[in-house]
Each structure stands twice: as structure tokens, then as C-alpha cells.
Amino acid sequence: MQYLSRGSVPKKRHTQHRADPGFKGEGLFYEEVITTQGFSRAHSFAYHLRPPTRVKHVESAGIQPVEVAPQDVLRHHHLKSAMLPAGGDPIAGRVPMLANADVTLWRCRPTQPQAELFRNALADELLFIHNGSGRLLTPFGVLTFKPFDYVLIPRCTTYKIEFEPGVPPDLLVIESAGTINIPPKYLNHDGQLRLGAPYCERDLHGPTDLLVIDEERDTPVLIKDGPRLSRYVLASHPFDVVGWDGLVYPFTFNADDFEPITGTIHQPPPIHLTFETSGFVVCTFAPRMLDTHPEAIKVPYAHSNVESDEVLYYVRGKFGSRRGVEEASFTLHPHGIPHGPHPGTIVASRDVKWADELAVMVDTFRPLSVTKQAMELDDPKYPYSWLD
């Protein structure tokens, strides 16, 4: 990530950042250190009008369970999530689709504004904006988003999502137990994105204007740690930051800014790598030129997933190697079973020069389970779709 600085920060960290008169006449802004992997990795510093630790009330807020469906057979799945009813807000309206210990994939089609501030205490969140535009509000300031943006929200970031009216919002939410990183292979030894990486620093957009909400009033924050939900009532609004700097903050990256890597023959899925964690990777299948060798087979070769489960979420366009998938479909091709192009797609692709498609792929290193809600959207005929 790039170092960013917004608003007012002192010349040197851990020194007095003076305010007049300041909270309770103490004459300073209150430093909060935001760290990753203890104090060992990326960090930021934020300066509040009031101490961010003032809690007036704590209560249970229930659970947000992920219930997996019992499955007595290993098979492919096609989940038609476009059929999912809209409802709820951007937090309570999330419906789990697929899960393991490293990641949970949720769909969310909210119809209500976000009811209260939210904070995920145990997971990074990567929102993919399928439809809708709006603003992510956090202590770091205002982050605008638009369709096909990835919105990366580091764990323990308190936030509120506001959608613009007019277009029904539609989200894919990737909740990650591990830190979501830019793939190290894209970085040079100086920490800069390499020339030849499929995106660069100019494609990553951090928060802009600070909010600086100066309100001494009870402010509830819904905190999630795993399935457990807790409600903390703070004595003042937490978006009271007058300045911050560092490398930990939410940012956006638009899928249409991904620069595909192509060749004379078909390239393997890692060329689409976009984000990486210890338990899974996220890839972007963006519009791209297809293979140029005169005898190239322009759709993926059949392959067995060895040590991974492969999920594709279809966003836009026509996916050349698949029949029957539609916008907002998931396909799950689990470990140990070969899959590949549907019959007829190889011949159909021979004269095609451009892949006009957009999809998000999540490859996990541990097996995924299908949730009970997802099984209600499953096409039981999909495992047999390679016969004809």
C-alpha cells in the first residue's frame, strides 16, 4: 500500500498534538495506533477530538450464523444468486453462500440504509460492488465507490455504507480471516508495484475528505467477531479524527482498471491474481484479448483442482467456457473433480478475438462448504452439464 496522510498530524509520532482547549481542557488530540500483526506490520496513526476508548454500555446483539448444508456427495454447484430476495441493510441483509475457516462469501441486496455503525473485529472485508454507487464513511474519511469497485476494509475499521438512491445496490462480500494483501510477487524490493503488474498505485484510491464529526452523544457500534455480535455504545461519535497517516486504511480498486496479461496460448488462472491471503486468493477475469496462436484453444483446458476449491462469481458479459450461467451466478468447482469448458465452447471460440466478460474468482486452499441458503439457489443438474 501507499503511505497516505490526511488532515492534521504532529511533526513526530507519540508527541503532543496540541488542541485548544481540547477535551476536558487537556489541550491535545488523542492518538490511536492502528496496527496489523501485533506491532510488526503495516500501521496507521489517527488523532481524535476525544479518547476513542470511552464506552458507556455493552450488550449482546445476537449472532450472524453461517449454517452449512449437509452434503453426502462431492459435486459441482451452480448457485443462481440473482434469485436471492432483496432485503435488510448492508450488514443485516448479508446472506452467506460458501464458507470455510479462512473465508465466508456473502451476497447482499439491501433495501434499507445501514442501521448503525459496524466494525468487524476478526476479519478483513472485501466488498465487490456489483450494482450501486455511494460512500464508505470511516474515521479515515470519505471513500466513494462505484460499480465494479473492490472496496477493501481492514479489520477493526468502524464504518457506515451510504448508497446513492436510484439503483438497487448489490454486493458480493468476501470476509477474510487472514489479512488481504497485494500479492508480493507484484511488488519490487522497494515496496512499489512492479512495472508489468496488472495494476499500479494510481488505480488504488484511498479516503479523501475527513468527516470530523464533533458530537458528544451516545453512538452505538455493532461489533462482529466471528458469528457473535456485540453492541458498544460509545460516549461520542468515533468519526472525530482530525488527521491520520500510515499504510492501514480502506481503499477501492475498480475491476475495469485490471490490466490482463495475455499470450499466444491460454494462460493459467494466476495471471488474473488480484489479492492474496494465507487461505485464498482473489482473481479478476477482466475483458481481454484472447490467445493469438493460429492453433490456440481459447477456452480453459480441463483441469482437476488440486489442493483448492474454485469459485467464480459472474458479473457481466458472456463467459466463453460456460453455458447456462447468468449474471450473479456462482459456480463452485471443488477439489478432486475435473472440470473444464462445456461441450461446443471450444469450437465456438476459434474465431473469437476478445473475451467480453467480467468475473471474480476466489480460489481457496481448504475445502468450502455450501450454506443452507445457497442450496436453495442450487441447480442440481449442473454436475451433468458437460454431457451434451
Short mmCIF file of C-alpha atoms in Angstrom, two decimals:
data_model
loop_
_atom_site.label_atom_id
_atom_site.label_comp_id
_atom_site.label_asym_id
_atom_site.label_seq_id
_atom_site.Cartn_x
_atom_site.Cartn_y
_atom_site.Cartn_z
CA MET A 1 0.00 0.00 0.00
CA GLN A 2 0.94 3.62 -0.44
CA TYR A 3 1.67 5.87 2.53
CA LEU A 4 -1.10 8.44 2.87
CA SER A 5 -1.54 11.44 5.15
CA ARG A 6 -4.79 13.32 5.67
CA GLY A 7 -5.62 16.30 7.86
CA SER A 8 -3.55 17.45 10.81
CA VAL A 9 -0.82 15.26 12.34
CA PRO A 10 2.04 16.23 14.66
CA LYS A 11 5.59 16.55 13.39
CA LYS A 12 6.63 13.44 15.31
CA ARG A 13 4.54 10.44 16.38
CA HIS A 14 3.77 9.82 20.08
CA THR A 15 4.21 13.52 20.88
CA GLN A 16 1.62 16.06 21.94
CA HIS A 17 -0.68 17.13 19.13
CA ARG A 18 -1.98 20.32 20.71
CA ALA A 19 -5.62 21.42 20.72
CA ASP A 20 -7.15 24.45 22.39
CA PRO A 21 -8.80 23.87 24.76
CA GLY A 22 -9.13 20.16 23.92
CA PHE A 23 -11.35 17.58 25.59
CA LYS A 24 -11.68 18.33 29.33
CA GLY A 25 -9.11 21.07 28.90
CA GLU A 26 -6.26 18.60 28.32
CA GLY A 27 -5.09 20.64 25.35
CA LEU A 28 -4.42 17.85 22.87
CA PHE A 29 -5.83 15.47 20.27
CA TYR A 30 -5.79 11.79 21.21
CA GLU A 31 -3.53 9.43 19.32
CA GLU A 32 -4.78 5.98 18.27
CA VAL A 33 -2.31 3.49 16.79
CA ILE A 34 -3.85 1.08 14.26
CA THR A 35 -1.59 -1.92 13.67
CA THR A 36 -1.51 -5.26 11.89
CA GLN A 37 0.11 -8.50 13.08
CA GLY A 38 0.58 -7.05 16.51
CA PHE A 39 3.00 -4.17 16.04
CA SER A 40 5.03 -5.93 13.34
CA ARG A 41 3.44 -4.98 10.01
CA ALA A 42 1.62 -2.05 8.39
CA HIS A 43 0.23 0.61 10.73
CA SER A 44 -1.50 3.98 10.81
CA PHE A 45 -1.92 6.76 13.39
CA ALA A 46 -5.18 8.63 13.92
CA TYR A 47 -5.79 11.72 16.08
CA HIS A 48 -9.20 12.08 17.74
CA LEU A 49 -11.00 15.01 19.35
CA ARG A 50 -11.81 12.70 22.29
CA PRO A 51 -10.35 9.43 23.57
CA PRO A 52 -11.71 6.60 21.35
CA THR A 53 -11.99 4.31 24.40
CA ARG A 54 -15.00 5.87 26.16
CA VAL A 55 -17.68 3.15 26.34
CA LYS A 56 -20.97 3.78 28.18
CA HIS A 57 -22.75 0.46 27.64
CA VAL A 58 -22.07 -3.03 26.26
CA GLU A 59 -24.71 -5.59 25.33
CA SER A 60 -25.21 -8.73 23.30
CA ALA A 61 -26.62 -8.15 19.82
CA GLY A 62 -27.20 -11.79 18.90
CA ILE A 63 -25.37 -13.79 16.26
CA GLN A 64 -24.90 -13.78 12.49
CA PRO A 65 -24.65 -17.54 11.94
CA VAL A 66 -23.27 -19.40 8.95
CA GLU A 67 -25.10 -22.72 8.71
CA VAL A 68 -23.62 -25.16 6.21
CA ALA A 69 -25.78 -27.68 4.42
CA PRO A 70 -25.12 -31.38 5.00
CA GLN A 71 -23.67 -32.92 1.85
CA ASP A 72 -23.15 -36.63 1.37
CA VAL A 73 -21.53 -36.30 -2.05
CA LEU A 74 -18.71 -34.25 -3.58
CA ARG A 75 -20.01 -32.39 -6.64
CA HIS A 76 -20.00 -29.19 -8.67
CA HIS A 77 -22.53 -26.46 -7.84
CA HIS A 78 -24.20 -23.66 -9.76
CA LEU A 79 -25.79 -21.17 -7.36
CA LYS A 80 -28.15 -18.71 -9.04
CA SER A 81 -27.88 -15.87 -6.56
CA ALA A 82 -29.76 -13.44 -8.83
CA MET A 83 -32.84 -15.20 -7.43
CA LEU A 84 -31.93 -14.12 -3.89
CA PRO A 85 -34.66 -11.85 -2.49
CA ALA A 86 -33.55 -8.31 -1.68
CA GLY A 87 -33.90 -7.13 1.90
CA GLY A 88 -32.28 -5.83 5.05
CA ASP A 89 -29.47 -3.31 5.32
CA PRO A 90 -25.82 -3.61 4.16
CA ILE A 91 -24.95 -5.57 7.32
CA ALA A 92 -28.03 -7.50 8.46
CA GLY A 93 -29.01 -8.20 4.84
CA ARG A 94 -25.93 -10.35 4.17
CA VAL A 95 -26.70 -13.95 3.21
CA PRO A 96 -23.84 -16.49 3.44
CA MET A 97 -23.21 -18.62 0.35
CA LEU A 98 -19.93 -20.50 0.87
CA ALA A 99 -17.58 -20.81 3.83
CA ASN A 100 -14.55 -22.42 5.41
CA ALA A 101 -12.22 -21.42 8.25
CA ASP A 102 -10.47 -18.84 6.06
CA VAL A 103 -13.27 -17.12 4.19
CA THR A 104 -17.02 -16.60 4.01
CA LEU A 105 -18.65 -15.41 0.80
CA TRP A 106 -21.85 -13.44 1.34
CA ARG A 107 -24.39 -11.91 -1.03
CA CYS A 108 -26.18 -8.74 -0.02
CA ARG A 109 -29.00 -6.91 -1.82
CA PRO A 110 -30.01 -4.32 0.77
CA THR A 111 -33.25 -2.36 0.61
CA GLN A 112 -32.71 -0.32 3.80
CA PRO A 113 -29.99 2.16 4.85
CA GLN A 114 -27.40 0.88 7.29
CA ALA A 115 -28.98 0.98 10.72
CA GLU A 116 -25.88 1.63 12.84
CA LEU A 117 -22.11 1.84 12.62
CA PHE A 118 -20.40 -1.51 12.09
CA ARG A 119 -16.98 -2.95 12.88
CA ASN A 120 -15.63 -6.41 12.02
CA ALA A 121 -13.20 -7.28 14.79
CA LEU A 122 -11.82 -10.54 13.36
CA ALA A 123 -11.84 -10.23 9.58
CA ASP A 124 -10.82 -8.05 6.69
CA GLU A 125 -13.72 -7.40 4.34
CA LEU A 126 -13.53 -7.09 0.58
CA LEU A 127 -16.77 -5.75 -0.88
CA PHE A 128 -17.34 -6.13 -4.60
CA ILE A 129 -19.88 -3.56 -5.80
CA HIS A 130 -21.94 -5.37 -8.44
CA ASN A 131 -24.50 -2.58 -8.62
CA GLY A 132 -24.83 0.77 -6.90
CA SER A 133 -22.71 3.78 -6.04
CA GLY A 134 -22.15 5.59 -2.79
CA ARG A 135 -19.79 6.39 0.05
CA LEU A 136 -17.98 4.40 2.70
CA LEU A 137 -17.71 6.56 5.83
CA THR A 138 -14.96 5.70 8.34
CA PRO A 139 -12.71 7.52 10.81
CA PHE A 140 -10.27 7.81 7.87
CA GLY A 141 -12.79 9.96 5.98
CA VAL A 142 -14.96 9.59 2.90
CA LEU A 143 -14.31 6.87 0.33
CA THR A 144 -16.54 6.97 -2.74
CA PHE A 145 -17.30 3.80 -4.69
CA LYS A 146 -18.98 2.87 -7.96
CA PRO A 147 -20.00 -0.31 -9.83
CA PHE A 148 -17.28 -2.97 -10.17
CA ASP A 149 -15.18 -1.48 -7.37
CA TYR A 150 -13.47 -3.71 -4.88
CA VAL A 151 -13.68 -1.94 -1.50
CA LEU A 152 -11.10 -3.28 0.94
CA ILE A 153 -11.97 -2.57 4.60
CA PRO A 154 -9.24 -3.55 7.10
CA ARG A 155 -10.42 -5.37 10.21
CA CYS A 156 -11.43 -3.19 13.16
CA THR A 157 -12.39 -0.30 10.88
CA THR A 158 -15.67 1.22 12.06
CA TYR A 159 -17.76 2.09 9.04
CA LYS A 160 -21.07 3.03 7.52
CA ILE A 161 -22.11 2.44 3.90
CA GLU A 162 -24.35 5.01 2.22
CA PHE A 163 -25.78 4.21 -1.20
CA GLU A 164 -26.98 6.78 -3.69
CA PRO A 165 -30.69 6.47 -4.49
CA GLY A 166 -31.99 5.19 -7.80
CA VAL A 167 -30.05 1.94 -8.40
CA PRO A 168 -30.74 -1.08 -6.17
CA PRO A 169 -27.41 -1.96 -4.51
CA ASP A 170 -25.98 -5.42 -5.00
CA LEU A 171 -22.86 -6.70 -3.22
CA LEU A 172 -20.54 -9.66 -3.02
CA VAL A 173 -18.87 -9.64 0.41
CA ILE A 174 -15.64 -11.60 0.95
CA GLU A 175 -14.94 -11.92 4.67
CA SER A 176 -11.36 -12.99 5.29
CA ALA A 177 -9.85 -14.41 8.47
CA GLY A 178 -6.39 -13.59 7.09
CA THR A 179 -5.07 -10.21 6.05
CA ILE A 180 -5.93 -9.34 2.44
CA ASN A 181 -2.75 -8.21 0.71
CA ILE A 182 -1.47 -7.04 -2.63
CA PRO A 183 0.35 -10.13 -3.98
CA PRO A 184 4.04 -9.90 -3.01
CA LYS A 185 5.08 -11.02 -6.50
CA TYR A 186 3.71 -7.70 -7.83
CA LEU A 187 5.98 -5.66 -5.55
CA ASN A 188 9.62 -4.77 -6.07
CA HIS A 189 12.15 -4.71 -3.23
CA ASP A 190 11.28 -1.08 -2.57
CA GLY A 191 7.61 -1.89 -1.95
CA GLN A 192 6.43 -0.30 -5.20
CA LEU A 193 4.17 -2.12 -7.63
CA ARG A 194 6.37 -3.54 -10.36
CA LEU A 195 6.24 -2.39 -13.95
CA GLY A 196 4.27 -5.15 -15.64
CA ALA A 197 1.96 -5.79 -12.67
CA PRO A 198 -1.72 -5.76 -13.73
CA TYR A 199 -2.39 -2.56 -11.77
CA CYS A 200 -0.44 0.30 -10.25
CA GLU A 201 -0.69 2.75 -7.38
CA ARG A 202 -2.75 5.19 -9.45
CA ASP A 203 -5.50 2.56 -9.62
CA LEU A 204 -5.82 2.36 -5.82
CA HIS A 205 -7.95 5.08 -4.22
CA GLY A 206 -7.92 5.89 -0.52
CA PRO A 207 -10.22 8.14 1.53
CA THR A 208 -10.40 11.81 0.62
CA ASP A 209 -12.13 14.37 2.81
CA LEU A 210 -12.16 13.86 6.58
CA LEU A 211 -15.51 13.87 8.35
CA VAL A 212 -14.50 15.23 11.80
CA ILE A 213 -17.87 14.63 13.46
CA ASP A 214 -17.74 16.53 16.77
CA GLU A 215 -20.66 15.03 18.69
CA GLU A 216 -20.74 14.21 22.37
CA ARG A 217 -23.67 11.80 22.23
CA ASP A 218 -24.37 8.12 22.68
CA THR A 219 -23.29 6.33 19.48
CA PRO A 220 -23.92 2.60 19.07
CA VAL A 221 -21.44 0.47 17.14
CA LEU A 222 -22.28 -3.10 16.14
CA ILE A 223 -19.15 -5.26 16.51
CA LYS A 224 -18.79 -8.69 14.89
CA ASP A 225 -16.22 -11.24 15.96
CA GLY A 226 -17.00 -14.48 14.17
CA PRO A 227 -20.72 -15.18 14.43
CA ARG A 228 -21.05 -13.20 17.68
CA LEU A 229 -22.48 -9.68 17.59
CA SER A 230 -21.99 -7.13 20.35
CA ARG A 231 -23.26 -3.59 20.63
CA TYR A 232 -20.95 -1.00 22.18
CA VAL A 233 -22.45 2.38 22.97
CA LEU A 234 -19.70 4.98 22.79
CA ALA A 235 -19.89 8.30 24.60
CA SER A 236 -19.13 10.24 21.41
CA HIS A 237 -19.06 9.71 17.67
CA PRO A 238 -15.93 7.77 16.61
CA PHE A 239 -15.56 9.69 13.31
CA ASP A 240 -13.90 12.60 15.16
CA VAL A 241 -10.46 12.19 13.57
CA VAL A 242 -8.73 15.47 12.69
CA GLY A 243 -5.84 13.76 10.92
CA TRP A 244 -4.17 10.43 10.23
CA ASP A 245 -1.26 8.91 8.36
CA GLY A 246 0.08 5.47 7.57
CA LEU A 247 -0.50 2.41 5.43
CA VAL A 248 -3.64 0.92 7.01
CA TYR A 249 -6.86 2.39 5.59
CA PRO A 250 -9.77 1.36 3.36
CA PHE A 251 -9.32 1.76 -0.39
CA THR A 252 -11.01 0.96 -3.69
CA PHE A 253 -9.79 -0.71 -6.86
CA ASN A 254 -12.05 -0.97 -9.89
CA ALA A 255 -12.10 -4.29 -11.74
CA ASP A 256 -12.13 -2.46 -15.08
CA ASP A 257 -8.71 -1.00 -14.17
CA PHE A 258 -7.20 -4.50 -14.07
CA GLU A 259 -4.75 -4.92 -16.97
CA PRO A 260 -5.00 -8.52 -18.20
CA ILE A 261 -1.87 -10.48 -19.08
CA THR A 262 -2.33 -12.47 -22.29
CA GLY A 263 -0.21 -14.72 -24.51
CA THR A 264 -0.19 -16.56 -27.80
CA ILE A 265 -1.72 -19.57 -25.99
CA HIS A 266 -4.02 -19.87 -22.99
CA GLN A 267 -2.52 -18.53 -19.76
CA PRO A 268 -3.25 -20.14 -16.35
CA PRO A 269 -5.56 -18.53 -13.77
CA PRO A 270 -2.74 -16.99 -11.63
CA ILE A 271 -2.33 -14.29 -14.31
CA HIS A 272 -5.67 -12.91 -13.04
CA LEU A 273 -4.44 -12.71 -9.42
CA THR A 274 -5.63 -9.50 -7.74
CA PHE A 275 -5.47 -10.01 -3.94
CA GLU A 276 -3.85 -12.68 -1.79
CA THR A 277 -4.25 -14.07 1.72
CA SER A 278 -2.82 -17.05 3.59
CA GLY A 279 -6.01 -19.04 2.94
CA PHE A 280 -7.23 -17.99 -0.51
CA VAL A 281 -6.66 -15.72 -3.49
CA VAL A 282 -8.97 -13.35 -5.37
CA CYS A 283 -8.67 -13.10 -9.16
CA THR A 284 -10.30 -10.75 -11.67
CA PHE A 285 -11.35 -12.13 -15.05
CA ALA A 286 -11.49 -8.84 -16.92
CA PRO A 287 -12.24 -8.14 -20.61
CA ARG A 288 -9.13 -9.10 -22.59
CA MET A 289 -7.61 -10.10 -25.91
CA LEU A 290 -7.71 -13.85 -26.43
CA ASP A 291 -4.83 -16.07 -27.47
CA THR A 292 -3.22 -15.22 -30.81
CA HIS A 293 -1.56 -18.51 -31.82
CA PRO A 294 -3.30 -19.75 -35.01
CA GLU A 295 -4.00 -23.13 -33.39
CA ALA A 296 -4.71 -21.87 -29.86
CA ILE A 297 -7.59 -23.31 -27.88
CA LYS A 298 -9.07 -20.14 -26.46
CA VAL A 299 -11.05 -21.53 -23.54
CA PRO A 300 -9.53 -23.09 -20.41
CA TYR A 301 -8.29 -26.64 -20.59
CA ALA A 302 -9.96 -29.28 -18.44
CA HIS A 303 -8.29 -29.50 -15.08
CA SER A 304 -8.70 -31.04 -11.65
CA ASN A 305 -8.45 -28.66 -8.74
CA VAL A 306 -5.53 -29.95 -6.74
CA GLU A 307 -5.44 -28.55 -3.19
CA SER A 308 -8.00 -25.83 -3.92
CA ASP A 309 -11.70 -25.14 -4.38
CA GLU A 310 -12.56 -22.74 -7.20
CA VAL A 311 -15.43 -20.26 -7.02
CA LEU A 312 -16.40 -18.00 -9.90
CA TYR A 313 -18.88 -15.16 -9.43
CA TYR A 314 -20.17 -13.94 -12.78
CA VAL A 315 -20.59 -10.18 -13.04
CA ARG A 316 -21.01 -9.08 -16.63
CA GLY A 317 -20.86 -10.30 -20.23
CA LYS A 318 -20.73 -13.81 -21.66
CA PHE A 319 -18.33 -16.34 -20.19
CA GLY A 320 -16.93 -18.22 -23.15
CA SER A 321 -16.28 -21.58 -21.47
CA ARG A 322 -19.67 -21.86 -19.72
CA ARG A 323 -23.23 -22.41 -20.85
CA GLY A 324 -26.21 -21.59 -18.67
CA VAL A 325 -24.51 -19.28 -16.19
CA GLU A 326 -26.02 -15.86 -15.75
CA GLU A 327 -25.26 -12.59 -14.04
CA ALA A 328 -24.79 -13.12 -10.27
CA SER A 329 -24.28 -16.89 -10.67
CA PHE A 330 -21.70 -18.68 -8.57
CA THR A 331 -20.04 -21.84 -9.78
CA LEU A 332 -18.19 -23.99 -7.28
CA HIS A 333 -15.73 -26.50 -8.72
CA PRO A 334 -14.35 -28.30 -5.68
CA HIS A 335 -11.16 -30.21 -5.10
CA GLY A 336 -10.64 -33.58 -6.74
CA ILE A 337 -13.14 -33.37 -9.62
CA PRO A 338 -12.08 -32.36 -13.16
CA HIS A 339 -13.92 -29.55 -14.84
CA GLY A 340 -13.39 -27.54 -17.98
CA PRO A 341 -15.11 -25.96 -20.96
CA HIS A 342 -18.63 -27.05 -21.74
CA PRO A 343 -19.05 -29.08 -24.96
CA GLY A 344 -19.20 -26.88 -28.03
CA THR A 345 -17.48 -23.90 -26.47
CA ILE A 346 -14.05 -24.83 -27.89
CA VAL A 347 -15.35 -24.74 -31.47
CA ALA A 348 -17.39 -21.60 -30.79
CA SER A 349 -14.30 -19.77 -29.53
CA ARG A 350 -12.00 -20.43 -32.51
CA ASP A 351 -12.71 -17.19 -34.34
CA VAL A 352 -13.29 -15.08 -31.20
CA LYS A 353 -10.60 -12.49 -30.57
CA TRP A 354 -11.92 -10.73 -27.47
CA ALA A 355 -13.37 -12.00 -24.19
CA ASP A 356 -16.05 -9.54 -23.14
CA GLU A 357 -16.59 -10.83 -19.62
CA LEU A 358 -16.10 -9.80 -16.03
CA ALA A 359 -15.98 -12.27 -13.15
CA VAL A 360 -14.50 -12.53 -9.66
CA MET A 361 -12.75 -15.79 -8.77
CA VAL A 362 -11.96 -16.98 -5.24
CA ASP A 363 -9.63 -19.97 -5.01
CA THR A 364 -9.40 -21.42 -1.51
CA PHE A 365 -6.69 -23.71 -0.16
CA ARG A 366 -9.10 -25.56 2.11
CA PRO A 367 -12.43 -27.12 1.10
CA LEU A 368 -15.50 -24.90 1.04
CA SER A 369 -18.92 -25.76 2.42
CA VAL A 370 -22.18 -24.68 0.81
CA THR A 371 -24.63 -22.95 3.15
CA LYS A 372 -28.26 -23.86 3.64
CA GLN A 373 -29.36 -20.60 1.99
CA ALA A 374 -27.13 -21.26 -1.03
CA MET A 375 -28.52 -24.76 -1.52
CA GLU A 376 -31.93 -23.18 -2.09
CA LEU A 377 -30.41 -21.47 -5.16
CA ASP A 378 -28.53 -24.53 -6.44
CA ASP A 379 -29.09 -26.10 -9.87
CA PRO A 380 -28.95 -29.86 -9.20
CA LYS A 381 -28.42 -30.57 -12.93
CA TYR A 382 -25.17 -28.63 -13.14
CA PRO A 383 -22.85 -31.61 -12.44
CA TYR A 384 -24.21 -33.25 -15.62
CA SER A 385 -23.92 -30.17 -17.84
CA TRP A 386 -20.77 -31.49 -19.57
CA LEU A 387 -22.61 -34.43 -21.16
CA ASP A 388 -24.02 -32.56 -24.16
#
